[in-house]
Coordinates of C-alpha atoms in Angstrom, one line a residue:
X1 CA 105.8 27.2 13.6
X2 CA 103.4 26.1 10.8
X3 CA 105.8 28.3 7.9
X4 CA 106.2 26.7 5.2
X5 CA 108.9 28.1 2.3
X6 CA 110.9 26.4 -0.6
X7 CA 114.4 25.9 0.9
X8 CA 116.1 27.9 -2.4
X9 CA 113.9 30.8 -1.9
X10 CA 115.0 30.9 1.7
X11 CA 118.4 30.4 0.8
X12 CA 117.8 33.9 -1.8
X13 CA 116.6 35.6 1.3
X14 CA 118.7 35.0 4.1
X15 CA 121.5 35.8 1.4
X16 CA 119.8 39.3 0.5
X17 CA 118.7 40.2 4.5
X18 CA 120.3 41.7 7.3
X19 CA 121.1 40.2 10.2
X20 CA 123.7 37.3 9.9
X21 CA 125.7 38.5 12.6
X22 CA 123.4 36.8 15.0
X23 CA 124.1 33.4 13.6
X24 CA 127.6 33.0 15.1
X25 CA 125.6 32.7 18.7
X26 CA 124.4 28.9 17.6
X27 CA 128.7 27.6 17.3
X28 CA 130.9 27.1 14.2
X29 CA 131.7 29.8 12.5
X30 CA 130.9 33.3 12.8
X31 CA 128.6 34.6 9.9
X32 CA 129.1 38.4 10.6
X33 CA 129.7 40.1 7.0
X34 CA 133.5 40.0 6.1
X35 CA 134.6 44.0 4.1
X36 CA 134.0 42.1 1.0
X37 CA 130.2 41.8 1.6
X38 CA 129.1 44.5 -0.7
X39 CA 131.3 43.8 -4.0
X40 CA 132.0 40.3 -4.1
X41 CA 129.5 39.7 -6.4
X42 CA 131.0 42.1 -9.2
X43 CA 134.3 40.8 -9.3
X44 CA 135.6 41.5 -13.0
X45 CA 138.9 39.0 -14.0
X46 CA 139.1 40.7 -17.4
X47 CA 143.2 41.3 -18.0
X48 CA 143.7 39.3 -14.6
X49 CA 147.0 37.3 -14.3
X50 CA 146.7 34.1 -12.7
X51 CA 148.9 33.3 -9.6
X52 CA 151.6 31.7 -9.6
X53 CA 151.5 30.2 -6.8
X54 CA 147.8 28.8 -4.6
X55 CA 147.2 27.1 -1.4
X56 CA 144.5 24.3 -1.7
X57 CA 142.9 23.4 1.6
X58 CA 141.5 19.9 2.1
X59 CA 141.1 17.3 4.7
X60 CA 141.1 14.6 1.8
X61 CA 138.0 13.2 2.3
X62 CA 137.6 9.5 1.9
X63 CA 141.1 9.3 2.1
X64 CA 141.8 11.0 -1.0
X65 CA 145.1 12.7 -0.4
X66 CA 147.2 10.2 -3.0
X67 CA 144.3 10.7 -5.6
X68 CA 144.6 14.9 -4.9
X69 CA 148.4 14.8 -5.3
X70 CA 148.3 12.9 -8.8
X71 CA 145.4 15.4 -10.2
X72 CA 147.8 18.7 -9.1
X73 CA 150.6 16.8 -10.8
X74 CA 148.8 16.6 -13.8
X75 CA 148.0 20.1 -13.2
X76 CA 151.5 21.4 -13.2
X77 CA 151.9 19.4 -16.0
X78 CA 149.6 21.1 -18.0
X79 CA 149.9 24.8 -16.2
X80 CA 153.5 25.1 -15.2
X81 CA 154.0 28.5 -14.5
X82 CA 150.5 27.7 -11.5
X83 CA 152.3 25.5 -8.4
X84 CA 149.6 24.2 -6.5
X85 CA 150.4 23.5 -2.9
X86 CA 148.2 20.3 -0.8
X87 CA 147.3 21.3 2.3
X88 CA 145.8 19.5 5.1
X89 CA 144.0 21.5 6.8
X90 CA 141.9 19.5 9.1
X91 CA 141.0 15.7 9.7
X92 CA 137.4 16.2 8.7
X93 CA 135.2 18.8 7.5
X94 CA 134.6 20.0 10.9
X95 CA 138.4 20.8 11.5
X96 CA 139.0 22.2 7.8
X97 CA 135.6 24.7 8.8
X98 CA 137.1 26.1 12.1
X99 CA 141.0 26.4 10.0
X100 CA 139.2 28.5 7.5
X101 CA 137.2 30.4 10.3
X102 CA 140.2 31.6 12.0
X103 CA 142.5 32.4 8.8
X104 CA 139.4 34.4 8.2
X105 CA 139.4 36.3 11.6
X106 CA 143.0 36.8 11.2
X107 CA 142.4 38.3 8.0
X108 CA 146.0 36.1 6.9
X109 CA 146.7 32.8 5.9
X110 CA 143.2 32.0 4.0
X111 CA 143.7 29.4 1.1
X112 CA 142.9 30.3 -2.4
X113 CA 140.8 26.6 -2.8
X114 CA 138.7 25.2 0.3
X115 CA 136.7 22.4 1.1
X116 CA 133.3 23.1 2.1
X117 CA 131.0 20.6 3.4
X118 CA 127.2 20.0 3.2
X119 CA 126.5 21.9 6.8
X120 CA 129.3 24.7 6.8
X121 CA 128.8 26.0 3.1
X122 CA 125.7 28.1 4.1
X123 CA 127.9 30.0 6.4
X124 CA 130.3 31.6 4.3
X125 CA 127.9 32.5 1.7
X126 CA 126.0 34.1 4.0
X127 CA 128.6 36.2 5.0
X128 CA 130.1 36.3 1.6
X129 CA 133.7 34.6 2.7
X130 CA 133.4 33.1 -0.8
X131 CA 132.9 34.4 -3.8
X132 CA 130.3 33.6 -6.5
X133 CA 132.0 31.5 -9.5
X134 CA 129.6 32.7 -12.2
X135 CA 132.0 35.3 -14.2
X136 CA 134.7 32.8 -13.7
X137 CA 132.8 29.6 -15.0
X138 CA 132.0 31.9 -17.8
X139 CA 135.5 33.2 -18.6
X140 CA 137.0 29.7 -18.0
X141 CA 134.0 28.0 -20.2
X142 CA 133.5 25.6 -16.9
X143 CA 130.5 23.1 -18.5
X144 CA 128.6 23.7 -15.8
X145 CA 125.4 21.7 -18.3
X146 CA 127.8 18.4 -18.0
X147 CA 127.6 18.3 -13.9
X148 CA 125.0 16.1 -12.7
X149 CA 121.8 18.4 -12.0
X150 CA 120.8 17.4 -8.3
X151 CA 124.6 18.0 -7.5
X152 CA 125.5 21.3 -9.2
X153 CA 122.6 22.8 -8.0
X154 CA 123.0 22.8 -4.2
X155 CA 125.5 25.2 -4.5
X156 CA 123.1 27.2 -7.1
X157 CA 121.5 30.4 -4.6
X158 CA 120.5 33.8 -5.0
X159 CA 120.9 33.4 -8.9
X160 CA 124.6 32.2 -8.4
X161 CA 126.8 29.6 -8.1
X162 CA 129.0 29.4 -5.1
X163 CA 130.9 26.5 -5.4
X164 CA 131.4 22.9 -7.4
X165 CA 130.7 19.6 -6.3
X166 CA 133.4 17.5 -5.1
X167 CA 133.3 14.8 -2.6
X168 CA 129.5 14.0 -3.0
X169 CA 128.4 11.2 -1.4
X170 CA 125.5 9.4 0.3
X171 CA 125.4 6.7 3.1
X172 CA 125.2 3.0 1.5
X173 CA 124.7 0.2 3.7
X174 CA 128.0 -2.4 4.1
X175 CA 127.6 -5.9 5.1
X176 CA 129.5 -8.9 5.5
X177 CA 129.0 -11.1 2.7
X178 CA 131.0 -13.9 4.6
X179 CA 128.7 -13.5 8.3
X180 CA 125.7 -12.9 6.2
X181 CA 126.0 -16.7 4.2
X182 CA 127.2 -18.3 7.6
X183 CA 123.9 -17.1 8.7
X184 CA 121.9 -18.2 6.2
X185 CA 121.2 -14.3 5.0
X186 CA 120.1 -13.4 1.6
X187 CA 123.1 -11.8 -0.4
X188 CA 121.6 -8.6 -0.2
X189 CA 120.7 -5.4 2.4
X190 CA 117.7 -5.3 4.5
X191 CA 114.9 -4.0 3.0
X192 CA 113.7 -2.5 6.1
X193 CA 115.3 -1.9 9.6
X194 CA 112.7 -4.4 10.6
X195 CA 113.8 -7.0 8.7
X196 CA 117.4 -6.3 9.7
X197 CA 116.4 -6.6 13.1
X198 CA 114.9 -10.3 12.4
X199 CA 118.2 -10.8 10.6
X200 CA 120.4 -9.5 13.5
X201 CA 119.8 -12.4 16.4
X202 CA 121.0 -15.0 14.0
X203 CA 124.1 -12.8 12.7
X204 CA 125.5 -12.8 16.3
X205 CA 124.8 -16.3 16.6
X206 CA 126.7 -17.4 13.4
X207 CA 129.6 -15.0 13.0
X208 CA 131.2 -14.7 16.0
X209 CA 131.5 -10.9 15.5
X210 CA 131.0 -8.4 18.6
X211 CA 128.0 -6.7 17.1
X212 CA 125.6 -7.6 14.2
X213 CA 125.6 -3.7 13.3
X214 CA 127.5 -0.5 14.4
X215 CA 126.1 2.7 14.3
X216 CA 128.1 5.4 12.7
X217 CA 130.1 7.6 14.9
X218 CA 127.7 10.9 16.5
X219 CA 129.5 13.7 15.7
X220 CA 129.8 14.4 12.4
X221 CA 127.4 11.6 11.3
X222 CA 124.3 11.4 13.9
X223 CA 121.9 14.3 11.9
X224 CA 123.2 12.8 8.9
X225 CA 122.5 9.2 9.1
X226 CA 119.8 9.3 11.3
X227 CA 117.7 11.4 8.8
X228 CA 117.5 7.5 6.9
X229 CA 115.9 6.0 10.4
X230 CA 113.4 9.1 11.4
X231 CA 112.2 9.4 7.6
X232 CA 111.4 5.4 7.3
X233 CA 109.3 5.6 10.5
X234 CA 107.6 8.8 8.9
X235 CA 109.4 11.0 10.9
X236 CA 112.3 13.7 10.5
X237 CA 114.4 16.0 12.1
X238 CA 112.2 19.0 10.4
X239 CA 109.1 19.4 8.0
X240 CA 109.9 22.6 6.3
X241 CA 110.5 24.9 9.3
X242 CA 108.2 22.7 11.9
X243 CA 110.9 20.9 14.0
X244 CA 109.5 17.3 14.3
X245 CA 111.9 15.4 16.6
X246 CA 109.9 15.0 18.9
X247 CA 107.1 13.5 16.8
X248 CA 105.4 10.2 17.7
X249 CA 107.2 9.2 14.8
X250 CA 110.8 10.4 15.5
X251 CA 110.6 9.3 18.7
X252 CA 109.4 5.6 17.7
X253 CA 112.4 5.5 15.1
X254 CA 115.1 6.6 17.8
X255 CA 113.3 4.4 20.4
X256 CA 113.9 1.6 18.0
X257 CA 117.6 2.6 17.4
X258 CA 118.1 2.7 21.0
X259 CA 116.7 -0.8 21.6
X260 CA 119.3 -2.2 18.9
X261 CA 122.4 -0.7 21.5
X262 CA 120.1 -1.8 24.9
X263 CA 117.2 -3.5 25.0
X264 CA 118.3 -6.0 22.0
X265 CA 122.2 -5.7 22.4
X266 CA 122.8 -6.7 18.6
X267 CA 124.3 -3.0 18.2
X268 CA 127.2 -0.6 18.9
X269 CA 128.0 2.7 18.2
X270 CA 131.4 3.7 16.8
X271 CA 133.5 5.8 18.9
X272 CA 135.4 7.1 15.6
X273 CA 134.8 5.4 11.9
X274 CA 132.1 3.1 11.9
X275 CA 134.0 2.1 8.2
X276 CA 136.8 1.3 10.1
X277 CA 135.5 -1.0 12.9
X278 CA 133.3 -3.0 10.2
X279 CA 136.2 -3.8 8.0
X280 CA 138.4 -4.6 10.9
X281 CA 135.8 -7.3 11.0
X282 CA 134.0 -5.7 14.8
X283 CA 130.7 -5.7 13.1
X284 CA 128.5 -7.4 10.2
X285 CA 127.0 -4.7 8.7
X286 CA 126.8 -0.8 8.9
X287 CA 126.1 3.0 7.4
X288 CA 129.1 4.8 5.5
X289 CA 129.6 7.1 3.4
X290 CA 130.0 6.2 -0.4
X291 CA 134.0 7.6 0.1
X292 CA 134.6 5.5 2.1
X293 CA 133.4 2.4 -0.2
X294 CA 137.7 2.4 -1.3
X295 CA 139.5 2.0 1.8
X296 CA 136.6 -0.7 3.2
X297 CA 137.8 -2.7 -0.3
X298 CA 141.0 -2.3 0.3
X299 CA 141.4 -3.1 4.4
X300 CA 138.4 -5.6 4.7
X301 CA 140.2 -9.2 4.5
X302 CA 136.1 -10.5 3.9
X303 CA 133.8 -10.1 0.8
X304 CA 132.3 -7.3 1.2
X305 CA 128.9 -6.3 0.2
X306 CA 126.8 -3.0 -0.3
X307 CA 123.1 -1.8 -0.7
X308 CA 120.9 0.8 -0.4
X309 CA 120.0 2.1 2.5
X310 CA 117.2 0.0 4.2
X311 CA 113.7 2.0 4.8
X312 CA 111.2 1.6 7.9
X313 CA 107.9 0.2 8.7
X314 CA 106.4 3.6 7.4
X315 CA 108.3 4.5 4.1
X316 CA 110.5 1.9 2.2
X317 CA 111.9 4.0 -0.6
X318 CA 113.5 7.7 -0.4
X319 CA 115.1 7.2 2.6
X320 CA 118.7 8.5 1.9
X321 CA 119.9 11.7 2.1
X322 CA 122.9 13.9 0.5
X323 CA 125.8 15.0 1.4
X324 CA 129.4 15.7 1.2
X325 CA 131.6 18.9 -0.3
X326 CA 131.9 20.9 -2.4
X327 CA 134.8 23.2 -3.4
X328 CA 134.8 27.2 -2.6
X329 CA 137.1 30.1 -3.6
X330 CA 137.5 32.7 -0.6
X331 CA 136.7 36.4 -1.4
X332 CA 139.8 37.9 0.9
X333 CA 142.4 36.5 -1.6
X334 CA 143.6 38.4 -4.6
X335 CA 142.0 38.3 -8.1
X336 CA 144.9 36.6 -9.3
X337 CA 144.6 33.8 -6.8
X338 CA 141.3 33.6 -7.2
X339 CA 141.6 32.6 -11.1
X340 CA 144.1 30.1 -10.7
X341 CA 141.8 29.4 -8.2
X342 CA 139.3 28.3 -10.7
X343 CA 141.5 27.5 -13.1
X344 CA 142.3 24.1 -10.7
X345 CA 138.8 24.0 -9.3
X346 CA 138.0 23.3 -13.6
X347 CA 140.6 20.7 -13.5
X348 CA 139.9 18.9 -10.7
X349 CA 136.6 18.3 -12.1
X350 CA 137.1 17.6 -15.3
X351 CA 135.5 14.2 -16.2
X352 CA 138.9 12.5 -16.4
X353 CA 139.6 13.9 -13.1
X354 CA 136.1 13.0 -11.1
X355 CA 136.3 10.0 -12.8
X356 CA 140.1 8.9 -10.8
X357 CA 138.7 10.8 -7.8
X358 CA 135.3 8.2 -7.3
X359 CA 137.9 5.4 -8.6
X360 CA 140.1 6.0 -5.6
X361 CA 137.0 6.6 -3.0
X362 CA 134.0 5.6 -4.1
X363 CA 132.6 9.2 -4.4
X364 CA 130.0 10.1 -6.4
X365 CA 131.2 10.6 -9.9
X366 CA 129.8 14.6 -10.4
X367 CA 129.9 14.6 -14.4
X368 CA 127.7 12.9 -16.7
X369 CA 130.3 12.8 -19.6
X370 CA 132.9 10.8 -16.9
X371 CA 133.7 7.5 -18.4
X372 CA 133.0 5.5 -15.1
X373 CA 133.8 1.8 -17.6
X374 CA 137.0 1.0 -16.3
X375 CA 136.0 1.8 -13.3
X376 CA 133.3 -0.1 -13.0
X377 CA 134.8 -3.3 -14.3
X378 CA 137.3 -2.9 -11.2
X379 CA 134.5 -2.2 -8.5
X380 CA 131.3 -2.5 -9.5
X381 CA 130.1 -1.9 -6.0
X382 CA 130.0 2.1 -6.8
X383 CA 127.5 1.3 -9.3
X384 CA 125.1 0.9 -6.4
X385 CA 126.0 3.8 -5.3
X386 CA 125.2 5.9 -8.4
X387 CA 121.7 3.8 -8.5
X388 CA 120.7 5.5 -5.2
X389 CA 121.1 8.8 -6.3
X390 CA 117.6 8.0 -8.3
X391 CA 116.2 7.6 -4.3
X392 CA 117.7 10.3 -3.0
X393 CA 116.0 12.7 -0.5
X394 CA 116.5 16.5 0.3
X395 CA 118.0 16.8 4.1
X396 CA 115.7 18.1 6.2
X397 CA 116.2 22.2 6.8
X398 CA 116.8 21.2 10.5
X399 CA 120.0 20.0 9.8
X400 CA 121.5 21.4 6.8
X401 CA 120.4 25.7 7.5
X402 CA 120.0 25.9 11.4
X403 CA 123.7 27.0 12.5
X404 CA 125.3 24.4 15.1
X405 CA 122.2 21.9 15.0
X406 CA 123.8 19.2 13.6
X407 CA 126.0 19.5 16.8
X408 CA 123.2 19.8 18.9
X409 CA 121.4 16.6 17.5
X410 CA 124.7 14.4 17.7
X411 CA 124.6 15.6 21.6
X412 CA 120.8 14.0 22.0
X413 CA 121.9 11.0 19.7
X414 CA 125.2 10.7 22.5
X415 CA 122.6 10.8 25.5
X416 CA 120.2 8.3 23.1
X417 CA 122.8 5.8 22.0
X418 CA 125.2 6.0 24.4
X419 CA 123.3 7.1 28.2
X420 CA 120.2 5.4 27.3
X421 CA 118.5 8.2 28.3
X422 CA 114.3 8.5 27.6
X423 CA 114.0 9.5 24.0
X424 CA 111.2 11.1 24.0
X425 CA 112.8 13.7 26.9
X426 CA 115.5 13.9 24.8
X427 CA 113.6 15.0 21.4
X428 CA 111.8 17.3 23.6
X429 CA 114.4 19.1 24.4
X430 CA 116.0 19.1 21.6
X431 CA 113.0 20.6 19.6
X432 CA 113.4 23.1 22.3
X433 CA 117.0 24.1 21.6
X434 CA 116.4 23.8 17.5
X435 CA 113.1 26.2 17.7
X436 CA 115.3 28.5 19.6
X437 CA 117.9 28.5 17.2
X438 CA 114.9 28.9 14.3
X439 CA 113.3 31.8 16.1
X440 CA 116.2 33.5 17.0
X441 CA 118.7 33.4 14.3
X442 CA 116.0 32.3 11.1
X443 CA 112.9 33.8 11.3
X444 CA 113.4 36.8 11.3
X445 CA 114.9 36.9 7.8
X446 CA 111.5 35.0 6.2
X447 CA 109.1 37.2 5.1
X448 CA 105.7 35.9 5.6

């Protein structure tokens, strides 16, 4: 599997080839083309009325819901004859993906706004379950030049944009300011995972918490995070197409996570929110999202403390992925819907709007123009998180375009972290299952 291909020219044509059907065999959602597939992207909204009346499906990420509810008021308050109605459709993104999925199937029920995350997106533009936003930023004047570039543009394929960033994050690394100075700790993150490691022995010894570090909850979070550890050893879950898990590099970087849990015992690994078991004090330090940088502030009873994600004994700097939502409009709801649709979705993120939203998470703020000041004063903490978006990395294609991989690796990180089994067995086989998935449902819509 030596192919090589730039990941947007892939993206143009798996969107323009045949075949998607046979995606739905790898789990989530099925990708067969919806009866919207050929026209959705000529929809004209000339003389269209808005709605009066749209469903907007979230699952509130970084527990957002309060923040969502005062944006649609100030909605209504500017568009009164639009009523905008909150749904929670799902406790993560995972939940919200297989709502959607089965509105879909039933051909009924299908909100006019959805929530679409970093590993799910793909899906329904590949079988055109939403519709391209380009006539609609146009006619709405959407500035699409005052969205950050790196952020925009992952939604930007085949010529078109599909959907608007939202909930953007990265990981950042939390630590206990408190633990850290009883142990005699710089105020700062580790550098490397090395150096955390040297760190960690002494952290047990001084804070009297159960673990010096806790490892993010699997599903949902293992092909994210892990990406930081594989790619700091000179590993990764992919190169390109190659599928490199099982690389003497991979395999030393999980090897070394595993010894954190077994071997060294300074570890654990969260059975739900790592977020929540570090600020209820279980652990010193650990990976989280940047939305959920708010509620850690708010329920920690500690000082709290956050850096940039630490690199390995290979690389040291662009070691942290992406990530995140977005926000879609479906193609089996009305025109009408579909405006007011986008006439919310141009709200929302308005830089007034993304501005409250990263205030009231700790999400990345997604315009330029947003006046993040007052903000800033009140937690400057998410300034390190904006800093990192300079060291971001691509996600490997392993994980973001293989359907149902990201399940698949949070399975071998379970039988890793969890059932100590031997890592390198376990990347082996995993390769296995992800070249399958490549050859089956991928390759054949690359053209040499």
């Amino acid at each position: 599997m030596s192919f090589t291909l730039d990941r947007r020219f892939f993206l143009t044509l798996a969107g323009a080839g045949a075949g998607a059907a046979a995606l739905s065999a790898c789990g989530g959602p099925s990708t067969t083309p919806g009866a919207a597939a050929t026209t959705v992207a000529d929809i004209d909204f000339s003389g269209v009325k808005p709605a009066a009346s749209i469903d907007f499906w979230s699952n509130h990420p970084g527990k957002s819901q309060d923040v969502e509810k005062s944006i649609i008021e100030k909605f209504h308050a500017k568009y009164p004859d639009i009523k905008v109605n909150l749904v929670t459709a799902g406790a993560n993104y995972e939940e919200i993906a297989q709502k959607f999925q089965t509105a879909q199937a039933a051909k009924s029920g299908l909100p006019s706004l959805v929530v679409l995350s970093d590993v799910w997106w793909f899906r329904y533009y590949l079988n055109e379950s939403i519709i391209p936003l380009d006539s609609l930023v146009k006619q709405l004047d959407v500035k699409l030049d005052d969205f950050r570039t790196s952020l925009v543009d992952d939604y930007k394929y085949d010529g078109k944009q599909w959907a608007l960033p939202y909930g953007r994050s990265t990981p950042l690394f939390y630590y206990n300011k408190d633990h850290f100075a009883a142990a005699g700790l710089p105020d700062r993150a580790p550098a490397t995972w090395q150096e955390f490691a040297g760190w960690a022995p002494k952290l047990k010894a001084a804070s009297g918490a159960q673990y010096a570090f806790m490892h993010p909850a699997l599903a949902g979070y293992a092909g994210w995070t892990l990406q930081n550890n594989l790619w700091g050893e000179g590993g990764g879950w992919s190169k390109e197409w190659d599928i490199t898990c099982d690389s003497a590099e991979s395999v030393a970087a999980l090897q070394a996570a595993q010894d954190s849990v077994y071997k060294d015992a300074w570890a654990g690994v969260s059975s739900k929110e790592s977020a929540d078991d570090f600020a209820a004090g279980l652990a010193s330090a650990t990976l989280s999202s940047t939305g959920s940088l708010i509620g850690i502030l708010k329920s920690a009873k500690f000082n709290v403390g956050v850096g940039f994600l630490p690199g390995g004994s290979k690389v040291t700097s662009g070691v942290c992925p992406t990530g995140g939502a977005g926000l879609g409009i479906p193609s089996g709801v009305t025109k009408e819907e579909q405006l007011a649709a986008a006439m919310f979705l141009q709200f929302m993120t308005e830089p007034e709007n993304t501005a409250a939203f990263s205030a009231a998470t700790g999400y990345m703020p997604t315009r330029t123009s947003a006046d993040m000041t007052a903000v800033l004063a009140k937690t400057p903490q998410i300034k390190i998180a904006m800093d990192q978006l300079a060291v971001t990395k691509v996600q490997d294609n392993a994980r973001a375009f293989l359907p149902g991989a990201d399940q698949e690796m949070a399975k071998a990180a379970a039988k890793i972290l969890t059932q100590e089994a031997d890592v390198k067995a376990t990347m082996t086989e995993l390769k296995a299952t992800l070249e399958g998935i490549y050859t089956k449902d991928v390759k054949p819509k690359l053209k040499a």
